[in-house]
C-alpha atoms as an extended CHARMM CRD file, in Angstrom:
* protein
*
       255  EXT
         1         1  UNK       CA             80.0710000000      133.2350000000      337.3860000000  PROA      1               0.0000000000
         2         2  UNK       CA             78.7290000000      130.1420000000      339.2430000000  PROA      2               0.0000000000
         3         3  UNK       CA             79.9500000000      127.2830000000      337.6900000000  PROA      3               0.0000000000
         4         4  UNK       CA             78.1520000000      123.5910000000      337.2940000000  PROA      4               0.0000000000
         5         5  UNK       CA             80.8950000000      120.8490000000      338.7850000000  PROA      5               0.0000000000
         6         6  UNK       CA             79.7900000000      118.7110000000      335.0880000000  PROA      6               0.0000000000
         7         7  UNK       CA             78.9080000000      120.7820000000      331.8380000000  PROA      7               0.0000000000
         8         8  UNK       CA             78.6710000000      118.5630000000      328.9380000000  PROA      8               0.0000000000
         9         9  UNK       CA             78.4010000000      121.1960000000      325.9280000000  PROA      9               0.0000000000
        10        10  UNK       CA             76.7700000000      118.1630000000      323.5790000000  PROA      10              0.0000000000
        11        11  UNK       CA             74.0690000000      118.5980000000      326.5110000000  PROA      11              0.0000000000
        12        12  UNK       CA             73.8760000000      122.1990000000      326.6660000000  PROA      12              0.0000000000
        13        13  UNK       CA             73.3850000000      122.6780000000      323.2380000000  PROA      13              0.0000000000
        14        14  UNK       CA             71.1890000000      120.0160000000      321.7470000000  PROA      14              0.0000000000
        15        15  UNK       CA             70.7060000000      121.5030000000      318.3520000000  PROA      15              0.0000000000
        16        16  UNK       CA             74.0940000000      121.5680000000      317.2540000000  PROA      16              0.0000000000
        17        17  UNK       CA             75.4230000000      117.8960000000      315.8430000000  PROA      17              0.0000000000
        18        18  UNK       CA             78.4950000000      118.8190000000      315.5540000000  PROA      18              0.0000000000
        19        19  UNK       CA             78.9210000000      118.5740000000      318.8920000000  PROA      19              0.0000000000
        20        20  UNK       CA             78.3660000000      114.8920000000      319.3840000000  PROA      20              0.0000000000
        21        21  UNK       CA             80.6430000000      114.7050000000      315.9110000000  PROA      21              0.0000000000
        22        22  UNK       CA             84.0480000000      112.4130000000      315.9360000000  PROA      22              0.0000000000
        23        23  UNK       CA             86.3600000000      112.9070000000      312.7780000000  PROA      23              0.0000000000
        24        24  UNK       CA             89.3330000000      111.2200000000      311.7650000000  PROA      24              0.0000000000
        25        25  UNK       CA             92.3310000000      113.2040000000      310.5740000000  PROA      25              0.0000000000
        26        26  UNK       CA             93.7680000000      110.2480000000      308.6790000000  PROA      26              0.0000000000
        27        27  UNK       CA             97.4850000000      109.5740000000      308.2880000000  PROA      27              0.0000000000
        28        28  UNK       CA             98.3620000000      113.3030000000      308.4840000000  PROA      28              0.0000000000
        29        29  UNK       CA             99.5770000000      115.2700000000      311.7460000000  PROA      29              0.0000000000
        30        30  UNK       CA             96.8780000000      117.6900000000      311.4220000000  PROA      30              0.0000000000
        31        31  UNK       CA             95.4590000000      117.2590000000      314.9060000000  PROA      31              0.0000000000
        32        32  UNK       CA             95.7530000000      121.1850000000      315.2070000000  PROA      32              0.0000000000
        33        33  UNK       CA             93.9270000000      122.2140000000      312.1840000000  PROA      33              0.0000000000
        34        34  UNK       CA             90.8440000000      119.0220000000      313.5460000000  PROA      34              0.0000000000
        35        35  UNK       CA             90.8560000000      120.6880000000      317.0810000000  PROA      35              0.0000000000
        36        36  UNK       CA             90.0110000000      124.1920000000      315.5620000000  PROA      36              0.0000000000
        37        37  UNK       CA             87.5560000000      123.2360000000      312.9800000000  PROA      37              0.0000000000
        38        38  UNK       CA             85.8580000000      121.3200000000      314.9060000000  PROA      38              0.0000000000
        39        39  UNK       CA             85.3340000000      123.8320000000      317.8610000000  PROA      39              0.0000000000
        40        40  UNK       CA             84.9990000000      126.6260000000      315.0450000000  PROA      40              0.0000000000
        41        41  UNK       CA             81.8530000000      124.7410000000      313.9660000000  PROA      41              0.0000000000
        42        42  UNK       CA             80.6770000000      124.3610000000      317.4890000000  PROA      42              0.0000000000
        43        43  UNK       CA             81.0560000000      127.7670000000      317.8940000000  PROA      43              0.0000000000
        44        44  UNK       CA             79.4790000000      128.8030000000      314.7260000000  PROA      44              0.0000000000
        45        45  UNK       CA             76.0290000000      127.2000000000      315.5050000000  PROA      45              0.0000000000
        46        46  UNK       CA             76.2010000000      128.0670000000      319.3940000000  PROA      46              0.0000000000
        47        47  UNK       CA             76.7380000000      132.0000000000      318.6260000000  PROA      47              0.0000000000
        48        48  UNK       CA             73.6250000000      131.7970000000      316.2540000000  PROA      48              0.0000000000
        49        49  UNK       CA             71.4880000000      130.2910000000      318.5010000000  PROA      49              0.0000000000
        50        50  UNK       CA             71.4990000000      126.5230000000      316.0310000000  PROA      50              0.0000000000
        51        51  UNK       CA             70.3410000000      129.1050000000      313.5950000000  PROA      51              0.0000000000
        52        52  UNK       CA             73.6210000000      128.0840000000      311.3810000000  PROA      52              0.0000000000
        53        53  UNK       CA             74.7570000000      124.6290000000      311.3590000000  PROA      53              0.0000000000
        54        54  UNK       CA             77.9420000000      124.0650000000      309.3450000000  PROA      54              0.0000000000
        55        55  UNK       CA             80.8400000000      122.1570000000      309.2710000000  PROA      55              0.0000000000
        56        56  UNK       CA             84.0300000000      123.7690000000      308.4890000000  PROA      56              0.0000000000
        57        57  UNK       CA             86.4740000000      122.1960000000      306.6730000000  PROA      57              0.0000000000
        58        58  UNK       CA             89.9630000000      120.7190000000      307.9660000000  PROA      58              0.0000000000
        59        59  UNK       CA             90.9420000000      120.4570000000      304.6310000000  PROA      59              0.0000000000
        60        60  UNK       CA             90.4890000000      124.3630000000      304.0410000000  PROA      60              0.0000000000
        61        61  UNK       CA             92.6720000000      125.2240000000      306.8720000000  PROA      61              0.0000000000
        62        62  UNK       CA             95.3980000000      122.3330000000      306.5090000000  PROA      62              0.0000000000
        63        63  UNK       CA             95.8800000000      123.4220000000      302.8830000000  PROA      63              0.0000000000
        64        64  UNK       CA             95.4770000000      126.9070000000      302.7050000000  PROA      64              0.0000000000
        65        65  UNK       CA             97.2340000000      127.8680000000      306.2600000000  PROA      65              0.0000000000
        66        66  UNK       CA            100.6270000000      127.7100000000      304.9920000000  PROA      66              0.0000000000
        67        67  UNK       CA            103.5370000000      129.0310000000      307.8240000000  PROA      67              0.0000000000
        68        68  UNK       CA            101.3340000000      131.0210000000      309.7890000000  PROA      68              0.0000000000
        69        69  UNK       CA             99.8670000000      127.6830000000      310.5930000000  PROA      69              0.0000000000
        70        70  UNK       CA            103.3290000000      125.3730000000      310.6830000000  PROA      70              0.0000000000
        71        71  UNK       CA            103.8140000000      122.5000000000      308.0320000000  PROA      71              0.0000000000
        72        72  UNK       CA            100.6050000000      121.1230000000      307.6050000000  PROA      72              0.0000000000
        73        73  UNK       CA            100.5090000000      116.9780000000      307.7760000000  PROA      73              0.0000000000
        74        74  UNK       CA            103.9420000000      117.6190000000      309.6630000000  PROA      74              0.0000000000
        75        75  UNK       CA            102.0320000000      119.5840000000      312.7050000000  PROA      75              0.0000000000
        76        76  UNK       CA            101.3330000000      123.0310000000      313.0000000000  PROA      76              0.0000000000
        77        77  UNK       CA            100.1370000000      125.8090000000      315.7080000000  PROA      77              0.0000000000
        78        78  UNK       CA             96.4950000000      125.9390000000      317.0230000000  PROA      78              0.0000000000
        79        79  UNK       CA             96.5230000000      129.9660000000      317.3810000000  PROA      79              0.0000000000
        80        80  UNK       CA             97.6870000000      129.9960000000      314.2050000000  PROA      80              0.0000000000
        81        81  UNK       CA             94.7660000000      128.0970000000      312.8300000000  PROA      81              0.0000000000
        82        82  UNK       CA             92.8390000000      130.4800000000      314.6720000000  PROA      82              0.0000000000
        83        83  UNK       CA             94.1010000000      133.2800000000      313.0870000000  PROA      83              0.0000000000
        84        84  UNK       CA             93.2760000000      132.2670000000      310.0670000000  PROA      84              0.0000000000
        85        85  UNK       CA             89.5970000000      131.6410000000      310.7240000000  PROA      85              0.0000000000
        86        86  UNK       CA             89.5300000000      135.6610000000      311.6610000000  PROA      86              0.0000000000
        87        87  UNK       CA             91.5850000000      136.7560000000      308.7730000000  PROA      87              0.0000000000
        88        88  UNK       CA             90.7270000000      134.6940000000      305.6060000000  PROA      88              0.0000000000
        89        89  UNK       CA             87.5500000000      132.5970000000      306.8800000000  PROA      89              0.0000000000
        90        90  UNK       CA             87.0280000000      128.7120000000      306.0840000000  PROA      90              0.0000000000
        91        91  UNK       CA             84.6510000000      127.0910000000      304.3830000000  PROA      91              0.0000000000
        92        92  UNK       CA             82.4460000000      124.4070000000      304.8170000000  PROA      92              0.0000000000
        93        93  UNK       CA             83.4230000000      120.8680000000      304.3440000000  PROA      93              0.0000000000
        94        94  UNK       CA             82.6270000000      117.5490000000      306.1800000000  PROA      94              0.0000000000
        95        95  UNK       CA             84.4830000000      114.1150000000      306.2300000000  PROA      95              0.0000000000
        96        96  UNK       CA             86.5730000000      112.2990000000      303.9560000000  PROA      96              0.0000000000
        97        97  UNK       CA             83.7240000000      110.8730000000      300.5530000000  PROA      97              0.0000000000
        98        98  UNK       CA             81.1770000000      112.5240000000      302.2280000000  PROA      98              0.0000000000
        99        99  UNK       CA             80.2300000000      115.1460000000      299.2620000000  PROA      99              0.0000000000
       100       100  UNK       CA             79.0730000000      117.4870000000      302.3130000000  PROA      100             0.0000000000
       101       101  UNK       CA             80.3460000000      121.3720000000      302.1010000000  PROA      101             0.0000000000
       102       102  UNK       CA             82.4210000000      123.2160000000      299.8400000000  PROA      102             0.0000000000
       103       103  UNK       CA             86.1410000000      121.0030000000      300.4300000000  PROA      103             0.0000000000
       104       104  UNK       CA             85.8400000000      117.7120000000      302.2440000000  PROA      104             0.0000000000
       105       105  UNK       CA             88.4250000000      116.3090000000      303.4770000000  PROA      105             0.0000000000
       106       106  UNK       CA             90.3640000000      114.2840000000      301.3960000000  PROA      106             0.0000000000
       107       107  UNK       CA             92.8220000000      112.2720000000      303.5080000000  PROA      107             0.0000000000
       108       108  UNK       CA             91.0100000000      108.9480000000      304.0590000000  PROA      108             0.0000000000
       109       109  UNK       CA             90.2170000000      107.5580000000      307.2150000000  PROA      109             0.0000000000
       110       110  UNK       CA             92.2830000000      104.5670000000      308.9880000000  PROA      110             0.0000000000
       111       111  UNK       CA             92.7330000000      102.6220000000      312.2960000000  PROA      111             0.0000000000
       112       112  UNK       CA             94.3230000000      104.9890000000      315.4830000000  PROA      112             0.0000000000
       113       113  UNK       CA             95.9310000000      102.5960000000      317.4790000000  PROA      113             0.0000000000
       114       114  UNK       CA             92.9090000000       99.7980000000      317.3230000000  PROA      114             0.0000000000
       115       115  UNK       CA             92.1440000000       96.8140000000      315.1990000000  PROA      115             0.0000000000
       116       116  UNK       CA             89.3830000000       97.6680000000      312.9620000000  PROA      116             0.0000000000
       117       117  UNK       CA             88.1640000000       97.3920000000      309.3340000000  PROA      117             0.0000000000
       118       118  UNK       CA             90.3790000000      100.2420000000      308.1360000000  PROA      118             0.0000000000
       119       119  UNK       CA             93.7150000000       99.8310000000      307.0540000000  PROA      119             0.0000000000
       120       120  UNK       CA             96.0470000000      100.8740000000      309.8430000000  PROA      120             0.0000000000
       121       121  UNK       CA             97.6320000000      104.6470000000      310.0110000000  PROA      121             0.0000000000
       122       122  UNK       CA            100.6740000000      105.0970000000      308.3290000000  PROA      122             0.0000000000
       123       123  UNK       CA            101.7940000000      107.6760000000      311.0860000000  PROA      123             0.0000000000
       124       124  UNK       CA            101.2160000000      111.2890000000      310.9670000000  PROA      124             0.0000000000
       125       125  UNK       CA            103.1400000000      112.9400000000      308.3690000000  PROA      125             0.0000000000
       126       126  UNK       CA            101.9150000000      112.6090000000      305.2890000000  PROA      126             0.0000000000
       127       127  UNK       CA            101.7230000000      114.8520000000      302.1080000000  PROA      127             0.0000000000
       128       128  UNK       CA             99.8140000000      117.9590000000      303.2420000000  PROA      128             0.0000000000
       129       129  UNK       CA             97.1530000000      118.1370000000      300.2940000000  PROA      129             0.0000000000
       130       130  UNK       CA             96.9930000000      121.2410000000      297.9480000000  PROA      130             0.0000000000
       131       131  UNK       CA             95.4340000000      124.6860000000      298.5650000000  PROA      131             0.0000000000
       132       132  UNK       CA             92.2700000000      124.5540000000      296.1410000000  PROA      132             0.0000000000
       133       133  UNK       CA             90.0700000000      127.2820000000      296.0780000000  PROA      133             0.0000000000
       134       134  UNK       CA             87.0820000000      126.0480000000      294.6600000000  PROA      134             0.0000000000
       135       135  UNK       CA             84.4210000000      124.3390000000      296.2670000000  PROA      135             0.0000000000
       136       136  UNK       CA             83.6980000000      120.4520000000      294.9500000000  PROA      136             0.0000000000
       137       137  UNK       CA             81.7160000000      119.7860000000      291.9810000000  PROA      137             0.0000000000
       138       138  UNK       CA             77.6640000000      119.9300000000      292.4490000000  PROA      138             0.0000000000
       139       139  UNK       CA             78.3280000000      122.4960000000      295.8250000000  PROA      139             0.0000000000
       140       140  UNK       CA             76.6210000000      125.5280000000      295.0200000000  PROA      140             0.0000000000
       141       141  UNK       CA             77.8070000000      128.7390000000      296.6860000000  PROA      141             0.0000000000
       142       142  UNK       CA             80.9230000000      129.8290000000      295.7050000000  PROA      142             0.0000000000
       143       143  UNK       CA             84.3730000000      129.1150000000      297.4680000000  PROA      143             0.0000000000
       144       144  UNK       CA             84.4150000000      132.8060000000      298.3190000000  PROA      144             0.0000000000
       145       145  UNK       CA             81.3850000000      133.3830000000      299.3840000000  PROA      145             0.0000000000
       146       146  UNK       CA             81.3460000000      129.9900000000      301.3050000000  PROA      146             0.0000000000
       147       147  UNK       CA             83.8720000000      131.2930000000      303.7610000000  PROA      147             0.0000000000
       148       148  UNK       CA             83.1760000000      131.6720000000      307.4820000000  PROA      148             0.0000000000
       149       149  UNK       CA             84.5140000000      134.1580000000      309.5710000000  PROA      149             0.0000000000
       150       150  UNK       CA             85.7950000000      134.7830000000      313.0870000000  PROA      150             0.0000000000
       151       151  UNK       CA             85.7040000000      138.3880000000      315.0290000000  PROA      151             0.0000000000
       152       152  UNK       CA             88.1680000000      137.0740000000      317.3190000000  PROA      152             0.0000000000
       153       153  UNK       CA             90.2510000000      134.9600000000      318.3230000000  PROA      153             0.0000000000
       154       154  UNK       CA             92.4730000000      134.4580000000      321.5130000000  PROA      154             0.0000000000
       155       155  UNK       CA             94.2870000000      132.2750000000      323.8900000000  PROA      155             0.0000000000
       156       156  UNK       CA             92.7090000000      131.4050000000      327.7460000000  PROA      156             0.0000000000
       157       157  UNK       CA             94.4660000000      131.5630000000      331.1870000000  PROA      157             0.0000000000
       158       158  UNK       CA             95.6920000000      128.7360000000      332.2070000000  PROA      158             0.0000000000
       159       159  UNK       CA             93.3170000000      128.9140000000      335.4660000000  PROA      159             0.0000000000
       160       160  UNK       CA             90.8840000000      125.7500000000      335.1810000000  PROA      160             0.0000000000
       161       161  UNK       CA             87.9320000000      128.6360000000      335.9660000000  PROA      161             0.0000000000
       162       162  UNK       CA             89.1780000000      130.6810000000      333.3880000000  PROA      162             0.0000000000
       163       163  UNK       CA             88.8400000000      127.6340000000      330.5660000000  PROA      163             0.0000000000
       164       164  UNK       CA             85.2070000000      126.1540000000      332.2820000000  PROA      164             0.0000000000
       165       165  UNK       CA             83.7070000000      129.7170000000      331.9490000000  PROA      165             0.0000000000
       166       166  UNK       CA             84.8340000000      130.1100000000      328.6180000000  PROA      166             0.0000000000
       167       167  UNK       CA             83.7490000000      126.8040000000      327.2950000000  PROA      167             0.0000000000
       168       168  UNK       CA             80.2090000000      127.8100000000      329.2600000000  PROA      168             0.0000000000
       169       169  UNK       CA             79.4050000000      130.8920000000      327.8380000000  PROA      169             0.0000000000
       170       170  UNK       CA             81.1590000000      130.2080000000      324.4450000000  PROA      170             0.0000000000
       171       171  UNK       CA             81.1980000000      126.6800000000      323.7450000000  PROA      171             0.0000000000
       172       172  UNK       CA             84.2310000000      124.1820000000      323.2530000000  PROA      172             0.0000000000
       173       173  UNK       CA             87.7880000000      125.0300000000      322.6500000000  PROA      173             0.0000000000
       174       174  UNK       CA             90.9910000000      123.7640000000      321.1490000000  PROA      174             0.0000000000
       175       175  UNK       CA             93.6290000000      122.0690000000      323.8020000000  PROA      175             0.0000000000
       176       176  UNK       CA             96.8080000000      120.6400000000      323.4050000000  PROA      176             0.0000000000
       177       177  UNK       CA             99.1160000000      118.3150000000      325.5720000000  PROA      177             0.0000000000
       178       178  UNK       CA            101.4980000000      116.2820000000      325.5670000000  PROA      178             0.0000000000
       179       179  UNK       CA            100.8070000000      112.4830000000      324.5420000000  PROA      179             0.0000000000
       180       180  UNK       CA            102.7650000000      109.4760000000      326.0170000000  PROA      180             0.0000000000
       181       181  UNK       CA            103.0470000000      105.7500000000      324.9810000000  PROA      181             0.0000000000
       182       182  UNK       CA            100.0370000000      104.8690000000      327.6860000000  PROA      182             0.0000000000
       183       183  UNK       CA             97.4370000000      107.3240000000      325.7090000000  PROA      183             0.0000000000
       184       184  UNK       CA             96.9380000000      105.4810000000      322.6480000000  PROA      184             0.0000000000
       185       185  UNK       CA             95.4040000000      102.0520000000      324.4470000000  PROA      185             0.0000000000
       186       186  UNK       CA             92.9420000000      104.7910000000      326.1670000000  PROA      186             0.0000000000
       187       187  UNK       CA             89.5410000000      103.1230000000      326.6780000000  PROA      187             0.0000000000
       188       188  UNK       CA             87.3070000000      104.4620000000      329.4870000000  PROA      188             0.0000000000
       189       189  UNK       CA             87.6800000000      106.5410000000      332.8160000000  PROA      189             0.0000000000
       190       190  UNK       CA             90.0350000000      109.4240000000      333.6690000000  PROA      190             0.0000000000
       191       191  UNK       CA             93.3000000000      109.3420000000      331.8290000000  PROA      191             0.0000000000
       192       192  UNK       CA             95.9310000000      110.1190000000      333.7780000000  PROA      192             0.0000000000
       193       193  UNK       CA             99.8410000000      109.5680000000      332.5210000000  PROA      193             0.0000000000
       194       194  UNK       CA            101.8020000000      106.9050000000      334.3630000000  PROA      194             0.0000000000
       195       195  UNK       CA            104.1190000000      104.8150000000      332.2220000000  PROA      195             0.0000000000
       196       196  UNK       CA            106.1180000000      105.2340000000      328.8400000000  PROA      196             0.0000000000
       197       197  UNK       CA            108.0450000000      107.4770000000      326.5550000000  PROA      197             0.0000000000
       198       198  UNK       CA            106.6540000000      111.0520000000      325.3180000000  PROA      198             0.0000000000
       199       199  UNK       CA            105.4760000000      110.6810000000      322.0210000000  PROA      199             0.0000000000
       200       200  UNK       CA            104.5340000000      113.8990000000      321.0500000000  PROA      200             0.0000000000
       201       201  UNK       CA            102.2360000000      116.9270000000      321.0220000000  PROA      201             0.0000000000
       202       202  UNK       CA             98.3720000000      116.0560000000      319.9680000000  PROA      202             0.0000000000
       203       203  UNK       CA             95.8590000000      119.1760000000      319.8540000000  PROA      203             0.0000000000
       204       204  UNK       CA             92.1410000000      118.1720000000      320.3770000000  PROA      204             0.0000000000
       205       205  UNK       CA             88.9710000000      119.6590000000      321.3620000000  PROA      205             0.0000000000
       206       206  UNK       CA             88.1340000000      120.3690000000      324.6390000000  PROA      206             0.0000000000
       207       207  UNK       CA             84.0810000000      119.8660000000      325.5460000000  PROA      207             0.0000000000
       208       208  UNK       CA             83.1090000000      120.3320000000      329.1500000000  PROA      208             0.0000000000
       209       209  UNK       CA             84.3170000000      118.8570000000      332.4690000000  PROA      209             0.0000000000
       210       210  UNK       CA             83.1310000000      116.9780000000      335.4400000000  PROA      210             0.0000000000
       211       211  UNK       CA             84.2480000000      114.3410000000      338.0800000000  PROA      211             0.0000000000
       212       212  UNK       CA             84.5760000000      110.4350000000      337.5690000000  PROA      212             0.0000000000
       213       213  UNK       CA             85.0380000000      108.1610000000      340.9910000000  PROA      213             0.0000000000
       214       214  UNK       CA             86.4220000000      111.3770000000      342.6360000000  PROA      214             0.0000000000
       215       215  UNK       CA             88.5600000000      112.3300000000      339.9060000000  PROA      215             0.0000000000
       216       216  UNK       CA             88.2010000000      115.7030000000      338.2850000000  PROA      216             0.0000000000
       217       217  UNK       CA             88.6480000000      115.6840000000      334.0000000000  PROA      217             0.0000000000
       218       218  UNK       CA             87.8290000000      117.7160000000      331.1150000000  PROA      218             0.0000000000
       219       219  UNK       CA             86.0370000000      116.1620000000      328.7700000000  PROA      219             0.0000000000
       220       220  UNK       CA             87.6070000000      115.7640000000      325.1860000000  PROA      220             0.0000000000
       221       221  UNK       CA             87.0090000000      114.8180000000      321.3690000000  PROA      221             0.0000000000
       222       222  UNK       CA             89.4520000000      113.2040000000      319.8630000000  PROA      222             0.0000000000
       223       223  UNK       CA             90.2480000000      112.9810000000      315.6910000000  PROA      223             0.0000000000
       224       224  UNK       CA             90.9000000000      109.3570000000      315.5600000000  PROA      224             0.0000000000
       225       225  UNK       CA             87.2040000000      108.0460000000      314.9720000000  PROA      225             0.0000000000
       226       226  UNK       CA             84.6950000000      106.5450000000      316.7010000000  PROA      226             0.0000000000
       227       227  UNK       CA             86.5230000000      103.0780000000      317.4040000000  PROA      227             0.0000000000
       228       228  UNK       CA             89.3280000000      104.7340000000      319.3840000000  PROA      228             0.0000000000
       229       229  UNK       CA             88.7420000000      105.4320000000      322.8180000000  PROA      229             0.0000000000
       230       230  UNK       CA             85.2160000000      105.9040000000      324.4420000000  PROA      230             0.0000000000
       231       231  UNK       CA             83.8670000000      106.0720000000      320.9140000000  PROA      231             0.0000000000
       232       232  UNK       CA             86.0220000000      108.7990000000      319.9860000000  PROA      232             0.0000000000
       233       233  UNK       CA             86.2600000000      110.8490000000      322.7280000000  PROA      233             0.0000000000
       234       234  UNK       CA             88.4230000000      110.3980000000      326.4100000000  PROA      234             0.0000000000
       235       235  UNK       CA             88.4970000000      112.0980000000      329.6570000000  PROA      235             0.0000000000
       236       236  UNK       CA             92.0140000000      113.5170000000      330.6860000000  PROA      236             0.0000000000
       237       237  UNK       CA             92.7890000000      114.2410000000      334.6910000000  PROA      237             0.0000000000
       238       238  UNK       CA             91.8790000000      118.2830000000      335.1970000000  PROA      238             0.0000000000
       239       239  UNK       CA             93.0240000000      121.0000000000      337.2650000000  PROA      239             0.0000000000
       240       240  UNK       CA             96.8910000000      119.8630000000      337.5730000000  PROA      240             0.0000000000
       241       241  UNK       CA             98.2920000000      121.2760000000      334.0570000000  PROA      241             0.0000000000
       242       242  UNK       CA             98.0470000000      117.5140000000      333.3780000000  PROA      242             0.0000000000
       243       243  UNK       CA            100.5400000000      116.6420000000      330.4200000000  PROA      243             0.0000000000
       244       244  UNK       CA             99.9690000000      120.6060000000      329.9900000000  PROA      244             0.0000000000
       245       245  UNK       CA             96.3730000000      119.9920000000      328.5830000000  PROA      245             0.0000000000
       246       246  UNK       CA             95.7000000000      123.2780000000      330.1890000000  PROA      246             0.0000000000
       247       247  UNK       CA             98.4640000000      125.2920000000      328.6700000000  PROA      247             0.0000000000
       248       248  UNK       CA             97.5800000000      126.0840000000      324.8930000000  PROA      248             0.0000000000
       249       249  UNK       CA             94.0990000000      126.7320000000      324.8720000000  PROA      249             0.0000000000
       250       250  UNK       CA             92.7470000000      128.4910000000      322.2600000000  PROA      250             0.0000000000
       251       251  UNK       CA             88.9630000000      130.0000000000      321.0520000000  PROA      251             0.0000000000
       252       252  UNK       CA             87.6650000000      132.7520000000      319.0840000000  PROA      252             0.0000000000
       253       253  UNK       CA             84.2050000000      134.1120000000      318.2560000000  PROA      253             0.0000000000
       254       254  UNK       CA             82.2830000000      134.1930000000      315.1280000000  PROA      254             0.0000000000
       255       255  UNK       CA             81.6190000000      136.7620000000      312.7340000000  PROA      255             0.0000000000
C-alpha cells in the first residue's frame, strides 16, 4: 500500500466530528477507556461511510468493564476495553452535562496541568462511577438496544507501516506510552522526552502522522480538553518506539 508521508484522518474524513472532538476524562485515570471510545466512534462513522455518527460513551465502558478492563478510575487495559466493545457493545453518550446519548459522562471536567477556569484535577484516581444500565432520562432508545457493536478487535505490529496503514484504511487507533514530568507543559511541535521522572502510563488516540521541521510524529488526541496542549491534541516523535507509543496499539472494526 503506498502510503502519504502526512494523513490527517480529521482531513480524510470530513463528515465525521468526532474526529476533530477533544474530551476530558476528569479526575479519573480512565485514559484507556477515552482512547477507545473515542477511536470506537471514529471508527463507527468511517465504516458506514458518515452514514452513523455517534458518540460512544466512556462512561459505559469505565463502569460496566469491570476486571477484564482493570480498575476503572485506577487505570485499566486498552485491549481489554476493546474486548468489550465486541462482546457486550457500548452505548452512546457524549461529555460530562451534555444530555447527548444514552450515559454521558458524569465525571466533571477540570484543568490538566494548565491554569484555566476549571478547578484543577485532583489526580487520576478517583471513584470509578457505577455500572447503570439505563440510558438518561428523556433518551429514547433503550439501553439495550442503544448498544454498539464491534466484529473485531485486535492489536497492530509494532512496525510504524503496519500502524499508518491501519489508521488509513480503518481510521484512528488507541496508543499508549509512557508519560514523563516534561509531557504535561506540552504546547506545540514534536514532543520528544528529554528531562524528568516517569510518571506513568497514559493511553490516547492515535490520528495520523506526518513530519514537522524534519521530524517525523504521529499525530495524537489527548483527554485533557481543549486548553491543554495544541488545543487538545500533541504530536509525539514517530518511528523510534518513542516512550513505547508504538507498542500497545489497539483497533477493532464495527459491527
Amino acid at each position: 500500500m503506498d502510503l502519504p508521508d502526512n494523513f490527517d484522518a480529521r482531513e480524510a474524513w470530513p463528515n465525521c466530528p468526532t474526529l476533530k472532538e477533544v474530551r476530558d476524562q476528569g479526575s479519573c485515570g480512565s485514559c484507556w477507556a477515552f482512547g477507545a471510545v473515542e477511536a470506537i466512534s471514529d471508527r463507527v462513522c468511517v465504516h458506514s461511510n458518515a452514514k452513523v455518527n455517534v458518540e460512544v460513551s466512556a462512561e459505559d465502558l469505565l463502569s460496566c468493564c469491570g476486571m477484564e478492563c482493570g480498575m476503572g478510575c485506577n487505570g485499566g487495559y486498552p485491549s481489554g476495553a476493546w474486548k468489550f466493545w465486541t462482546e457486550k457493545g457500548l452505548v452512546s453518550g457524549g461529555l460530562y452535562d451534555s444530555h447527548i446519548g444514552c450515559r454521558p459522562y458524569s465525571i466533571p471536567p477540570c484543568e490538566h496541568h494548565v491554569n484555566g477556569s476549571r478547578p484543577a484535577c485532583k489526580g487520576e484516581e478517583g471513584e470509578t462511577p457505577k455500572c447503570v444500565k439505563q440510558c438518561e432520562t428523556g433518551y429514547a432508545p433503550d439501553y439495550r438496544k442503544d448498544k454498539h457493536f464491534g466484529s473485531d478487535s485486535y492489536s497492530v505490529p509494532s512496525s510504524q507501516d503496519e500502524i499508518k496503514a491501519e489508521i488509513y484504511k480503518n481510521g484512528p487507533v488507541e496508543g499508549a506510552f509512557l508519560v514523563y514530568e516534561d509531557f504535561p507543559t506540552y504546547k506545540t511541535g514534536v514532543y520528544r522526552h528529554v528531562t524528568g521522572e516517569e510518571i506513568g502510563g497514559h493511553a490516547i488516540k492515535i490520528l495520523g502522522w506526518g513530519v514537522e521541521d524534519g521530524t517525523p510524529y504521529w499525530l495524537c488526541a489527548n483527554s485533557w480538553n481543549t486548553d491543554w496542549g495544541d488545543n487538545g491534541f500533541f504530536k509525539i516523535l514517530r518511528g523510534e518506539d518513542h516512550c513505547g507509543i508504538e507498542s500497545e496499539i489497539v483497533a477493532g472494526v464495527p459491527k
